[in-house]
């Protein structure tokens, strides 16, 4: 059978040509928002998929409207855009982790749309260092002697080990061989850096004597990795950082720490008390510590390395330091975020991550009631429920924060996954919690200035 016959028999005639599709109104409207060539490519892809479906007998007719709507959806769903987080996970890695305050983003916009003194010393008129201001902020806030900022914490750990432990042994507890989402694994980073990892202890128990017994003439450091995204509970024992530092320094070794989530201090908030803090690490005498900028620190994606001058100098000279250095967008955001920390207790209101973490249940309930009132007729399907938010982003994995959930009961015959998809594809997208019988929206992570939009989205979808 030749191709032509095949086409007419299986309905290929029903598919309009690519050019005719590209001239349809629904498609030409997209040219304002998306590159024409990209639209064309997506149209081709969609038509190709439809051809296949016809061939396989899944479909026998194709409507122009269907092509337009699939192309639109594909394009709309693929580009980066803001979203409403109804999941209750404050540092949601898939939804962008920490959000920045408007104070921070307005600085970014202002500086990025102009030239700047990124690497220019305004006092001398000579070449300057991009990180000198951020380094002075970090020293003041944390008490560390010196610092360096890179692209993310994975890069920070790699740089720290490459610069300070290549060809040497680093001793780590078997209870701390962490894997972070996106394939960051302590043993693999260690081997990539050229350091040899010496594992000691067991999964649940590691004692100071285990570290001490493993020290050889080739040991250069003891390393502590914060088990940020899991907890080993029950019959457990670990070594406090302070004891590790005392042991290491007795043997003239260094202590490295991958602190992961990067909480500056606990602010007397009970929830945060079980999370190790940057300030405590420095106080304990750690030689080098690294953490993420966009977890509990509440800043942009970056990796921050703090520690003693002698080690930081080596880190800054390593070739990877240049390859991994922080970009200017993150640097501006980090400077502005760190400045917020200097305003004292008000930091809990000004820094979105800490603000969301400490929102009171009574206030969430009040917001929920106002939202329900505004919904109108479809209110019957909605109710407020008590539940728990989580910190997420590999921080405080066992902590649950009481919250208020907006619960949407399903209509008979309605699938929760369809409802969830409708919300995901609303403008802006709303991501919530899917349960068997209902769809839930945690109001803690819905920003208060998004309530209006939430009402609009709910009205349309219900
Ligand atoms: C999150 C985390 C990392 C990775 O940090 P990124 O900034 O995502 O690269 C590494 N180690 C620990 C312990 C972490 O929690």
XYZ file of C-alpha atoms and ligand atoms in Angstrom:
477
model
C 0.000 0.000 0.000
C 1.490 3.361 -0.887
C 1.607 6.264 1.510
C -1.193 8.232 -0.126
C -3.676 5.405 0.164
C -2.739 4.834 3.685
C -3.326 8.478 4.505
C -6.751 8.754 3.010
C -7.911 5.473 4.465
C -6.870 6.286 7.984
C -8.087 9.839 7.953
C -4.815 11.743 7.408
C -6.711 14.087 5.110
C -8.389 15.442 8.219
C -5.122 17.003 9.331
C -4.629 20.491 7.972
C -1.186 21.540 6.744
C 1.280 23.095 9.148
C 1.132 26.412 7.284
C -2.631 26.613 7.470
C -2.514 25.853 11.176
C 0.084 28.583 11.676
C -2.285 31.125 10.181
C -5.190 30.316 12.493
C -6.123 33.118 14.898
C -5.669 30.974 17.973
C -2.109 30.299 16.896
C -1.099 33.741 15.569
C -2.159 35.162 18.961
C 0.636 33.131 20.485
C 3.267 34.934 18.413
C 3.065 37.898 20.807
C 4.240 35.749 23.661
C 6.373 33.004 22.178
C 8.981 32.904 19.415
C 7.299 32.048 16.116
C 9.766 29.281 15.356
C 9.077 27.642 18.695
C 5.326 27.788 18.083
C 5.898 26.172 14.701
C 7.946 23.412 16.230
C 5.284 22.678 18.820
C 2.579 22.672 16.121
C 4.610 20.116 14.185
C 5.051 17.997 17.286
C 1.339 18.052 18.041
C 0.386 17.181 14.473
C 2.905 14.356 14.501
C 1.397 12.947 17.687
C -2.077 13.146 16.180
C -0.937 11.350 13.056
C 0.368 8.570 15.204
C -2.875 8.352 17.124
C -4.842 8.091 13.913
C -2.526 5.399 12.604
C -2.949 3.473 15.818
C -6.705 3.863 15.631
C -6.901 5.889 18.850
C -8.362 8.855 16.971
C -10.159 9.285 13.702
C -10.891 12.936 13.491
C -8.939 16.055 14.216
C -10.401 19.392 15.109
C -8.552 22.646 14.622
C -9.671 23.779 18.053
C -8.064 20.719 19.548
C -4.731 21.446 17.883
C -4.847 25.053 19.049
C -5.654 24.140 22.607
C -2.945 21.489 22.851
C -0.325 23.828 21.374
C -1.375 26.598 23.745
C -1.215 24.305 26.742
C 2.167 22.923 25.799
C 3.668 26.374 25.431
C 1.967 27.840 28.490
C 2.938 24.965 30.729
C 6.562 24.841 29.711
C 7.823 28.363 30.271
C 8.895 29.470 33.745
C 6.233 31.485 35.525
C 5.039 32.301 38.986
C 2.756 29.838 40.709
C 0.595 29.707 43.820
C 1.927 27.179 46.294
C -0.963 25.472 48.057
C 1.103 22.467 49.095
C 2.086 23.717 52.534
C 5.713 22.893 51.803
C 7.494 26.162 52.524
C 10.795 25.373 50.783
C 9.357 23.399 47.868
C 12.311 22.478 45.679
C 10.083 21.880 42.639
C 8.353 25.227 43.137
C 11.511 27.283 43.464
C 12.516 26.877 47.142
C 12.857 30.172 49.052
C 10.902 33.155 47.768
C 12.516 36.554 48.018
C 11.049 39.670 49.549
C 9.986 42.502 47.244
C 12.702 44.609 48.839
C 15.220 42.158 47.442
C 13.730 41.762 43.987
C 13.340 45.488 43.454
C 17.094 45.892 44.032
C 17.720 43.136 41.493
C 15.548 44.827 38.870
C 17.120 48.230 39.476
C 20.705 47.041 39.267
C 20.331 44.516 36.461
C 18.780 46.940 34.047
C 21.806 49.214 34.395
C 25.558 48.877 34.542
C 26.868 48.390 38.056
C 29.986 48.337 40.198
C 30.015 44.532 40.125
C 33.811 44.339 39.917
C 34.730 47.984 40.088
C 36.017 49.732 43.189
C 34.305 53.124 43.313
C 36.795 54.503 45.858
C 39.920 53.804 43.840
C 38.550 53.527 40.316
C 40.323 50.207 39.998
C 39.173 46.678 39.536
C 37.228 45.468 42.573
C 36.099 42.116 43.943
C 32.481 41.123 43.333
C 32.043 39.539 46.735
C 33.740 42.001 49.059
C 30.528 43.555 50.409
C 28.686 40.254 50.777
C 31.722 38.849 52.571
C 31.683 41.673 55.093
C 27.957 41.110 55.725
C 28.578 37.394 56.244
C 31.451 38.024 58.661
C 29.358 40.405 60.758
C 26.305 38.152 60.827
C 27.998 34.856 61.543
C 31.263 35.667 63.276
C 33.203 33.730 60.632
C 36.685 34.968 59.698
C 36.169 34.694 55.960
C 33.719 33.502 53.316
C 33.204 32.675 49.649
C 29.992 32.376 47.646
C 29.388 29.928 44.785
C 26.525 28.760 42.605
C 24.925 26.303 45.059
C 25.774 24.214 48.088
C 26.616 21.133 46.027
C 29.279 23.270 44.349
C 30.396 24.622 47.719
C 30.999 21.121 49.099
C 32.808 20.054 45.929
C 35.024 23.143 46.023
C 35.749 22.806 49.742
C 36.836 19.176 49.374
C 38.737 19.700 46.108
C 40.704 22.635 47.474
C 41.396 21.250 50.924
C 41.363 17.457 50.817
C 42.427 16.216 47.392
C 44.610 13.126 47.751
C 43.924 13.033 51.493
C 41.566 11.123 53.752
C 38.406 12.664 55.152
C 36.557 10.798 57.896
C 32.735 10.768 57.813
C 30.108 8.944 59.870
C 28.115 6.212 58.093
C 25.016 7.841 59.562
C 25.678 10.977 57.504
C 26.204 9.659 53.975
C 23.414 11.842 52.701
C 21.731 11.906 49.319
C 19.966 15.133 48.394
C 17.415 15.208 45.561
C 18.970 15.727 42.142
C 21.750 13.183 42.708
C 23.976 14.992 45.176
C 25.482 12.110 47.177
C 28.209 12.625 49.742
C 30.335 9.620 48.634
C 30.153 10.699 44.992
C 31.022 14.329 45.670
C 33.883 13.128 47.814
C 35.298 10.926 45.051
C 34.789 13.657 42.446
C 36.899 15.994 44.589
C 39.777 13.538 44.762
C 39.503 13.089 48.521
C 39.246 9.568 49.946
C 36.265 9.092 52.127
C 36.838 7.009 55.234
C 33.524 5.827 56.642
C 33.261 5.191 60.357
C 30.595 3.987 62.777
C 27.287 2.492 61.708
C 24.089 3.867 60.267
C 22.610 4.544 63.688
C 25.620 4.996 65.953
C 28.932 6.733 65.559
C 31.117 7.601 68.556
C 34.004 9.970 68.939
C 36.305 6.960 69.369
C 35.262 5.708 65.909
C 36.651 8.881 64.359
C 39.775 8.752 66.510
C 40.586 5.143 65.589
C 40.340 5.976 61.872
C 42.874 8.832 61.960
C 46.046 8.052 59.978
C 49.009 10.100 58.826
C 47.089 10.742 55.613
C 43.970 12.123 57.309
C 43.347 15.792 56.689
C 39.889 16.396 58.111
C 36.855 15.099 59.951
C 33.630 15.952 58.194
C 30.118 16.429 59.507
C 27.185 16.320 57.113
C 23.843 17.547 58.355
C 21.232 14.861 57.748
C 18.992 17.643 56.594
C 16.331 15.636 54.793
C 15.982 12.605 57.069
C 16.272 11.627 60.707
C 17.536 8.417 62.188
C 15.490 7.882 65.337
C 15.532 5.288 68.095
C 18.788 3.682 69.215
C 21.108 6.350 67.905
C 24.264 8.207 68.768
C 26.138 10.903 66.936
C 29.007 13.176 67.842
C 28.287 16.858 68.525
C 30.258 19.222 66.317
C 32.082 20.701 69.314
C 33.530 17.300 70.296
C 34.557 16.631 66.715
C 36.347 19.987 66.637
C 38.206 19.246 69.905
C 39.323 15.849 68.637
C 40.363 17.156 65.225
C 42.347 20.047 66.616
C 44.180 17.757 69.051
C 45.442 15.889 65.985
C 46.029 19.036 63.964
C 43.213 18.169 61.582
C 40.466 20.358 60.187
C 36.704 19.978 60.607
C 34.507 20.497 57.570
C 30.757 20.690 57.793
C 28.049 20.497 55.159
C 25.263 22.197 57.074
C 22.783 21.975 54.195
C 19.821 24.090 55.183
C 21.662 27.142 56.512
C 19.530 28.471 59.347
C 21.299 31.524 60.808
C 19.843 31.264 64.330
C 16.694 29.828 65.933
C 15.080 33.156 66.994
C 13.610 31.357 70.000
C 11.121 29.611 67.692
C 10.473 26.135 69.148
C 10.179 24.556 65.696
C 13.643 25.766 64.726
C 15.316 24.591 67.920
C 16.186 21.165 66.530
C 17.884 22.574 63.446
C 21.624 23.266 63.770
C 22.487 26.907 63.097
C 25.269 28.659 61.225
C 26.134 30.775 64.254
C 26.473 27.682 66.465
C 28.713 25.972 63.911
C 31.075 28.923 63.836
C 30.989 29.155 67.644
C 31.879 25.479 67.896
C 35.088 26.244 66.063
C 34.369 24.505 62.743
C 37.138 25.235 60.221
C 34.961 25.354 57.114
C 31.173 25.116 56.834
C 28.946 25.343 53.772
C 25.191 25.674 53.226
C 22.576 26.652 50.655
C 21.396 30.227 50.169
C 17.849 29.280 49.204
C 16.819 27.022 52.046
C 16.277 28.339 55.582
C 18.516 31.342 54.958
C 15.716 32.559 52.699
C 17.864 33.964 49.907
C 18.626 33.150 46.270
C 20.116 29.916 44.967
C 23.776 29.929 45.944
C 26.224 28.071 48.122
C 27.946 29.871 50.972
C 31.270 28.777 52.439
C 32.376 30.217 55.783
C 35.408 29.530 57.885
C 38.949 30.222 58.932
C 41.015 32.507 56.768
C 43.805 30.017 56.058
C 41.312 27.570 54.507
C 39.245 30.174 52.686
C 42.380 31.530 51.043
C 43.099 28.109 49.568
C 39.493 27.745 48.463
C 39.509 31.110 46.682
C 42.692 30.234 44.799
C 41.425 26.884 43.501
C 40.519 26.854 39.770
C 37.034 25.558 40.590
C 36.378 28.741 42.589
C 36.190 30.733 39.354
C 34.181 28.045 37.580
C 31.605 27.868 40.357
C 31.475 31.522 41.395
C 28.176 33.165 42.164
C 26.428 35.017 39.317
C 25.464 38.643 39.680
C 21.700 38.088 39.979
C 22.192 35.812 42.957
C 24.828 38.075 44.403
C 22.568 41.138 44.407
C 19.744 39.089 45.941
C 22.041 37.645 48.561
C 23.372 41.073 49.575
C 19.833 42.420 49.908
C 18.653 39.318 51.805
C 21.539 39.456 54.252
C 20.915 43.157 54.906
C 17.419 42.240 56.101
C 19.032 40.154 58.836
C 20.476 43.293 60.382
C 17.074 44.736 61.288
C 16.675 42.528 64.373
C 13.452 40.713 65.282
C 11.611 42.258 62.354
C 13.462 39.777 60.170
C 10.640 37.316 60.956
C 8.196 39.599 59.103
C 10.484 40.777 56.357
C 11.985 37.484 55.229
C 9.287 35.458 53.455
C 10.611 32.042 54.508
C 10.615 32.928 58.195
C 7.323 34.799 57.887
C 5.536 31.800 56.347
C 7.059 29.514 58.955
C 5.681 31.596 61.809
C 2.210 32.554 60.511
C -0.346 31.900 63.228
C -3.118 29.367 62.745
C -5.771 31.889 63.939
C -4.700 34.285 61.212
C -4.783 31.575 58.555
C -8.276 30.623 59.706
C -9.455 34.223 59.410
C -8.074 34.424 55.881
C -9.755 31.121 55.056
C -13.111 32.401 56.271
C -12.832 35.535 54.175
C -11.949 33.439 51.119
C -14.985 31.179 51.696
C -17.256 34.209 52.028
C -16.066 35.565 48.716
C -16.593 32.338 46.789
C -20.377 32.638 46.784
C -22.597 29.817 45.523
C -20.051 27.048 45.299
C -19.070 27.505 48.881
C -20.874 24.283 49.837
C -18.058 22.197 48.406
C -15.491 24.070 50.442
C -14.548 23.826 54.076
C -11.652 24.706 56.332
C -9.728 21.884 57.950
C -6.844 21.698 60.353
C -3.687 20.063 59.125
C 0.084 20.378 59.017
C 2.527 22.240 56.805
C 6.147 21.165 56.438
C 9.369 23.067 55.933
C 10.593 20.998 52.981
C 13.659 21.635 50.853
C 15.529 19.049 52.865
C 15.029 20.880 56.145
C 13.402 19.753 59.394
C 12.003 16.567 57.806
C 10.036 15.507 60.872
C 8.604 18.872 61.894
C 4.938 19.538 61.378
C 3.527 23.030 61.600
C -0.190 23.314 62.440
C -2.046 24.988 59.590
C -5.425 25.620 57.960
C -6.341 23.816 54.753
C -9.015 24.800 52.300
C -10.657 21.518 51.403
C -12.574 20.991 48.162
C -14.950 18.023 48.098
C -15.353 16.302 44.749
C -18.605 16.373 42.814
C -19.980 12.939 42.121
C -18.060 11.441 39.222
C -15.366 14.107 39.372
C -11.805 12.799 39.566
C -9.449 14.557 41.916
C -6.672 14.363 39.321
C -8.770 16.257 36.793
C -9.506 18.928 39.350
C -5.840 19.100 40.261
C -4.925 19.514 36.594
C -7.452 22.299 36.149
C -5.825 24.146 39.044
C -2.328 23.481 37.735
C -3.293 24.976 34.400
C -5.055 28.024 35.768
C -3.465 31.485 35.547
C -1.415 31.626 37.681
C -1.052 27.895 38.243
C -2.234 26.659 41.620
C -0.514 23.584 43.029
C -2.193 21.868 45.944
C -2.464 18.558 47.765
C -4.233 15.650 46.106
C -6.055 13.214 48.363
C -8.340 10.390 47.342
C -11.566 12.147 48.215
C -10.608 15.806 48.098
C -8.262 18.496 46.919
C -6.569 20.566 49.608
C -4.966 23.994 49.573
C -2.701 24.853 52.503
C -3.180 28.551 53.202
C 0.190 28.898 54.946
C 2.090 28.855 51.661
C -0.467 30.864 49.693
C 0.888 34.410 49.994
C -1.642 36.787 51.503
C -1.550 38.992 48.399
C -2.582 35.943 46.358
C -5.918 35.458 48.156
C -7.726 37.533 45.549
C -6.396 35.347 42.731
C -7.165 32.213 44.673
C -10.811 33.280 44.941
C -10.951 33.956 41.200
C -9.360 30.600 40.343
C -11.682 28.716 42.681
C -14.755 30.454 41.258
C -13.832 29.419 37.732
C -12.864 25.864 38.587
C -15.758 24.918 40.856
C 20.449 20.845 50.161
C 21.718 20.230 50.553
C 22.785 20.158 49.655
C 22.687 20.682 48.257
O 22.528 22.059 48.266
P 22.134 22.847 46.895
O 22.179 24.272 47.300
O 20.781 22.357 46.524
O 23.172 22.492 45.901
C 23.947 19.553 50.075
N 24.062 19.049 51.311
C 23.056 19.095 52.221
C 23.248 18.496 53.586
C 21.849 19.693 51.877
O 20.836 19.738 52.747
